[in-house]
CSV table of C-alpha atoms and ligand atoms in Angstrom, one decimal:
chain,number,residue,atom,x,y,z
P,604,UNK,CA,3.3,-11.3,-21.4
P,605,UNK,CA,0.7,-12.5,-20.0
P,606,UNK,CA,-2.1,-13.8,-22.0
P,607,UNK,CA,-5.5,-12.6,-21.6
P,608,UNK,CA,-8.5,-11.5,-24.1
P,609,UNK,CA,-9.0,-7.9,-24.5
P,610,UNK,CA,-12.5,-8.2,-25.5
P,611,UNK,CA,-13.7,-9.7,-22.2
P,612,UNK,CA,-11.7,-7.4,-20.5
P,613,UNK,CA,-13.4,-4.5,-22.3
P,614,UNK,CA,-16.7,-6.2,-21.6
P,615,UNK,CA,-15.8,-6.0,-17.5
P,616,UNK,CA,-14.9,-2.3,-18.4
P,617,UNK,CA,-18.4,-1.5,-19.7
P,618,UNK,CA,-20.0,-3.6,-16.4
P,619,UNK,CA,-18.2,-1.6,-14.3
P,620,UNK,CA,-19.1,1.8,-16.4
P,621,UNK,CA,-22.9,1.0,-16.0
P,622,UNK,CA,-22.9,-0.2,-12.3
P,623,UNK,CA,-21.2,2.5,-10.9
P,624,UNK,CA,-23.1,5.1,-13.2
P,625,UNK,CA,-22.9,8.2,-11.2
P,626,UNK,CA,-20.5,7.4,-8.5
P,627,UNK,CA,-17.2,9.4,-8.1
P,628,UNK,CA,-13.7,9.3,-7.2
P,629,UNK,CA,-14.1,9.8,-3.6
P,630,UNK,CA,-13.1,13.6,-2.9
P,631,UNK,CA,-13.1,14.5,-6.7
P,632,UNK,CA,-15.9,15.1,-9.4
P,633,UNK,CA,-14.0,12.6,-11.5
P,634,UNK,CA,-15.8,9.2,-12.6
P,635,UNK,CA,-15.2,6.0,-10.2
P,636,UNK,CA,-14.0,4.6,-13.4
P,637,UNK,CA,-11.1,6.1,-13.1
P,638,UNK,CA,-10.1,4.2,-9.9
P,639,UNK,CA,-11.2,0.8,-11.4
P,640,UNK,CA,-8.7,1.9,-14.3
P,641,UNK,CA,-6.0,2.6,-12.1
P,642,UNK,CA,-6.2,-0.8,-10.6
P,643,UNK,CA,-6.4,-2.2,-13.6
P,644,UNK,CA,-3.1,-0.8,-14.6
P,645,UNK,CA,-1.2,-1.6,-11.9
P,646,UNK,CA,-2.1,-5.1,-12.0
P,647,UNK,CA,-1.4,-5.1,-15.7
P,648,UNK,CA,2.0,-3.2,-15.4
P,649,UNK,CA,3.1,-6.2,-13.1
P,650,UNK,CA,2.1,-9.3,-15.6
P,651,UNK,CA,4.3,-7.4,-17.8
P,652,UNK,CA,7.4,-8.1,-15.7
P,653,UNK,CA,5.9,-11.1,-13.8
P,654,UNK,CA,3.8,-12.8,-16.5
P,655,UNK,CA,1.1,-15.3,-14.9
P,656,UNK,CA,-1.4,-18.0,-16.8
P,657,UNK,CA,-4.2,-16.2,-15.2
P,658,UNK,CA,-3.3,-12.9,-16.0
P,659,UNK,CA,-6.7,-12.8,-17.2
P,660,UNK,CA,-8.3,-13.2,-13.9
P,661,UNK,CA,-6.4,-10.7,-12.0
P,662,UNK,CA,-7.5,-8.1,-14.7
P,663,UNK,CA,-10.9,-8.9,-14.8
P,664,UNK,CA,-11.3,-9.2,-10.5
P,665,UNK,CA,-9.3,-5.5,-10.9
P,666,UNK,CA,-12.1,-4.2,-13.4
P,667,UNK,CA,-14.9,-5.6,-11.5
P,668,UNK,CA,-13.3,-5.8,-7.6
P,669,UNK,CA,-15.5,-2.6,-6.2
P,670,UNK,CA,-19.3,-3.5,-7.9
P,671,UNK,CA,-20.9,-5.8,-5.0
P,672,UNK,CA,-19.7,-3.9,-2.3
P,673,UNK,CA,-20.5,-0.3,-3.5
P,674,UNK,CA,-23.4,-1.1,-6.5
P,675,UNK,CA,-26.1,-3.1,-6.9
P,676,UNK,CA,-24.5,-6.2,-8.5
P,677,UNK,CA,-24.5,-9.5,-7.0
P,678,UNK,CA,-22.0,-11.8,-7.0
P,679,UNK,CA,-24.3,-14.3,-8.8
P,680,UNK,CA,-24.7,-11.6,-12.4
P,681,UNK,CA,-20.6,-11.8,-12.2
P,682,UNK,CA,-20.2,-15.6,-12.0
P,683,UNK,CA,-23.2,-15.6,-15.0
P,684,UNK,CA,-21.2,-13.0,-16.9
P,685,UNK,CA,-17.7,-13.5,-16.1
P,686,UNK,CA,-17.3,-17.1,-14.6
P,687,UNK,CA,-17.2,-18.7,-11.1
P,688,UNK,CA,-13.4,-17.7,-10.7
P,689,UNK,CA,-14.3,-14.3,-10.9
P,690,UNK,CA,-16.8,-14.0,-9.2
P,691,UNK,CA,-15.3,-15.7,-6.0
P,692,UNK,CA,-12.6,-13.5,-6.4
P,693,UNK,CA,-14.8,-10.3,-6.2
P,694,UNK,CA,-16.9,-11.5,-3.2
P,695,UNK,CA,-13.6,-12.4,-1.6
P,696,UNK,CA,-12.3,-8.8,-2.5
P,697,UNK,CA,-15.5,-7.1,-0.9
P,698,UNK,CA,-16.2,-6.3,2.6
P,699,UNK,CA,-18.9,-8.0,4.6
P,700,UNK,CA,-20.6,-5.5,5.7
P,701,UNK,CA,-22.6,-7.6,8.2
P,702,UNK,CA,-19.3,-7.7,10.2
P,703,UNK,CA,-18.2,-5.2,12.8
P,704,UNK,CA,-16.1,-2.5,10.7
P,705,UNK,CA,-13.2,-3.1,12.6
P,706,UNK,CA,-13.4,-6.5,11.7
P,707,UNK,CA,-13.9,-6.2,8.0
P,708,UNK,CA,-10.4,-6.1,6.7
P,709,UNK,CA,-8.8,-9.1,8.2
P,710,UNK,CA,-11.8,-11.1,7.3
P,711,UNK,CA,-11.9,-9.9,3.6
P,712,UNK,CA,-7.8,-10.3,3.8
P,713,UNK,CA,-8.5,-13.8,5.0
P,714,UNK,CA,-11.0,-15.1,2.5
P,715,UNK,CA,-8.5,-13.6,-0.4
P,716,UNK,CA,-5.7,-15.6,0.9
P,717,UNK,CA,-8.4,-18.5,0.0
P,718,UNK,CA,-8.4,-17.3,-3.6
P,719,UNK,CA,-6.1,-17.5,-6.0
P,720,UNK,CA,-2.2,-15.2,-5.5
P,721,UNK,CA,-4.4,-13.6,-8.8
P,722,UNK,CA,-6.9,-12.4,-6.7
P,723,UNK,CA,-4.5,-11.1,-4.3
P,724,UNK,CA,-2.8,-9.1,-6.7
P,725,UNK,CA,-5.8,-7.0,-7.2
P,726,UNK,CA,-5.8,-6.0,-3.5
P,727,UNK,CA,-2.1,-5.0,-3.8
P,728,UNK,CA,-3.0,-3.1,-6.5
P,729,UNK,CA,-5.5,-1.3,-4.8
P,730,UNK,CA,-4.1,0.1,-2.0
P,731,UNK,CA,-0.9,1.1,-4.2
P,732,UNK,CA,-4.1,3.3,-6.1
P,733,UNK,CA,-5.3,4.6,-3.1
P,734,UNK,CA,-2.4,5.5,-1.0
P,735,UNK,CA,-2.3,9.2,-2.3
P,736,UNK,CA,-2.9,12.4,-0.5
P,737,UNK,CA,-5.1,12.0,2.5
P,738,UNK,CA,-8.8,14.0,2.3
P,739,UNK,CA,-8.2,17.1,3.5
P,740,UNK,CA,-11.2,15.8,6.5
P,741,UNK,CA,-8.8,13.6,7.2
P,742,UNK,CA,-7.4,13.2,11.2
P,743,UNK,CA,-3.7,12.0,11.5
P,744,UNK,CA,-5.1,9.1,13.4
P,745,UNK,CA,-7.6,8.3,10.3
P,746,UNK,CA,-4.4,8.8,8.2
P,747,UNK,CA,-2.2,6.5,10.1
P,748,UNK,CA,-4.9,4.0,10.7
P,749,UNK,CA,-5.1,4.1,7.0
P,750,UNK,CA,-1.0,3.4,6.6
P,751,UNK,CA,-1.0,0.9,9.1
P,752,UNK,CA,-4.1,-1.0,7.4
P,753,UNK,CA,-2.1,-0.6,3.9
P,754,UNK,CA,1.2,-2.4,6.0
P,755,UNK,CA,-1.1,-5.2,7.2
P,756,UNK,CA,-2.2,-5.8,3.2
P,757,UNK,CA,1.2,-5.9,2.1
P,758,UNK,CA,2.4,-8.2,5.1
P,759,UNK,CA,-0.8,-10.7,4.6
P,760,UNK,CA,-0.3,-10.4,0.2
P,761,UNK,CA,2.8,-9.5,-0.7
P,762,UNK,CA,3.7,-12.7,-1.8
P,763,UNK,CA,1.6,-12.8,-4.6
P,764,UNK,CA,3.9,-9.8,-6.6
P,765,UNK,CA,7.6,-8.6,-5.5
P,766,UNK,CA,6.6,-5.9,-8.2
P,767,UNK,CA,3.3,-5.2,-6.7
P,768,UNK,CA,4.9,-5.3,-3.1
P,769,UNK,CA,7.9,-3.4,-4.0
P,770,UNK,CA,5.3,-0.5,-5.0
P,771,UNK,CA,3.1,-0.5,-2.2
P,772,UNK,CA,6.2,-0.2,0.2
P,773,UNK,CA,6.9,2.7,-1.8
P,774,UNK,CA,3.9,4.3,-1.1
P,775,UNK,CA,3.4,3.0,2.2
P,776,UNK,CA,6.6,5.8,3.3
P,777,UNK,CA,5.7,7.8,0.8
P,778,UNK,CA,2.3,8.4,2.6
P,779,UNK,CA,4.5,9.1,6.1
P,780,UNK,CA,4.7,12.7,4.1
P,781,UNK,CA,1.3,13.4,3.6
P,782,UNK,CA,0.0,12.4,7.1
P,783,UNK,CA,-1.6,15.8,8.5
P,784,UNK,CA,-0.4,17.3,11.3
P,785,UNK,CA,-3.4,17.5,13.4
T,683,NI,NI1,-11.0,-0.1,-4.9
């Protein structure tokens, strides 16, 4: 296993729970924490069977990978709280949003393949999270955009995990099921 302190883990847990005060699962009533969580465990399911020195790092960058793109934290308060790795793993893991929106994926995908394969393991890990059931707003075409963004994360990270990779492959034809017919 893996080695990494729970306490500063559990420190990034209670970040995240104040930043995102008040934000939801999108589509649900259920507390964004949840989703952090969920990253959180996928990443931490895979150091189980793929043990890494900075185990540490990929659970902390899963914890905190959504607070500078959707809260009011900079990516300065996480390098003063949780360390220059960290934090150039979170920045790397947001979107720019001063970019074109068709443009932001490959460029975030492109500044985490600068990071380390920790960092990339938390991206992994997100999509695997977030490949469920569609909204039911949802066209196909958002839907399939969506699948074909999720193949384009595994094809750019996959590397970093054959568990995490296996998983998202998974879900990637999985989510060929739940693609709405309209
Ligand atoms: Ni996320």
């Amino acid at each position: 296993m893996a080695k990494w302190q729970a306490e500063r883990v559990t420190q990034a847990l209670r970040f995240a729970a104040v930043a995102h005060t008040g934000q939801q699962v999108p589509g649900t009533d259920l507390p964004y924490l949840l989703h952090l969580t969920q990253v959180m465990s996928e990443v931490a399911a895979a150091l189980q069977l793929e043990p890494a020195d900075d185990g540490e790092l990929s659970l902390l960058c899963a914890v905190l990978h959504d607070c500078v793109e959707d809260t009011e934290v900079t990516v300065e308060e996480v390098a003063s709280r949780f360390g220059d790795a960290v934090a150039a793993g979170v920045a790397a893991l947001s979107k720019d949003p001063s970019l074109p929106k068709a443009e932001r994926m490959a460029d975030s995908l492109r500044r985490i393949r600068d990071e380390p394969m920790a960092v990339w393991k938390v991206k992994l890990a997100d999509r695997i999270t977030n490949l469920q059931r569609p909204p039911a707003h949802w066209s196909r075409d958002k839907a399939t955009r969506y699948r074909q963004e999720a193949q384009q994360i595994l094809d750019a990270l996959g590397d970093a995990s054959p568990r995490l990779a296996h998983r998202l492959r998974q879900k990637i034809d999985a989510y060929g099921a739940l693609l709405p017919t309209s």
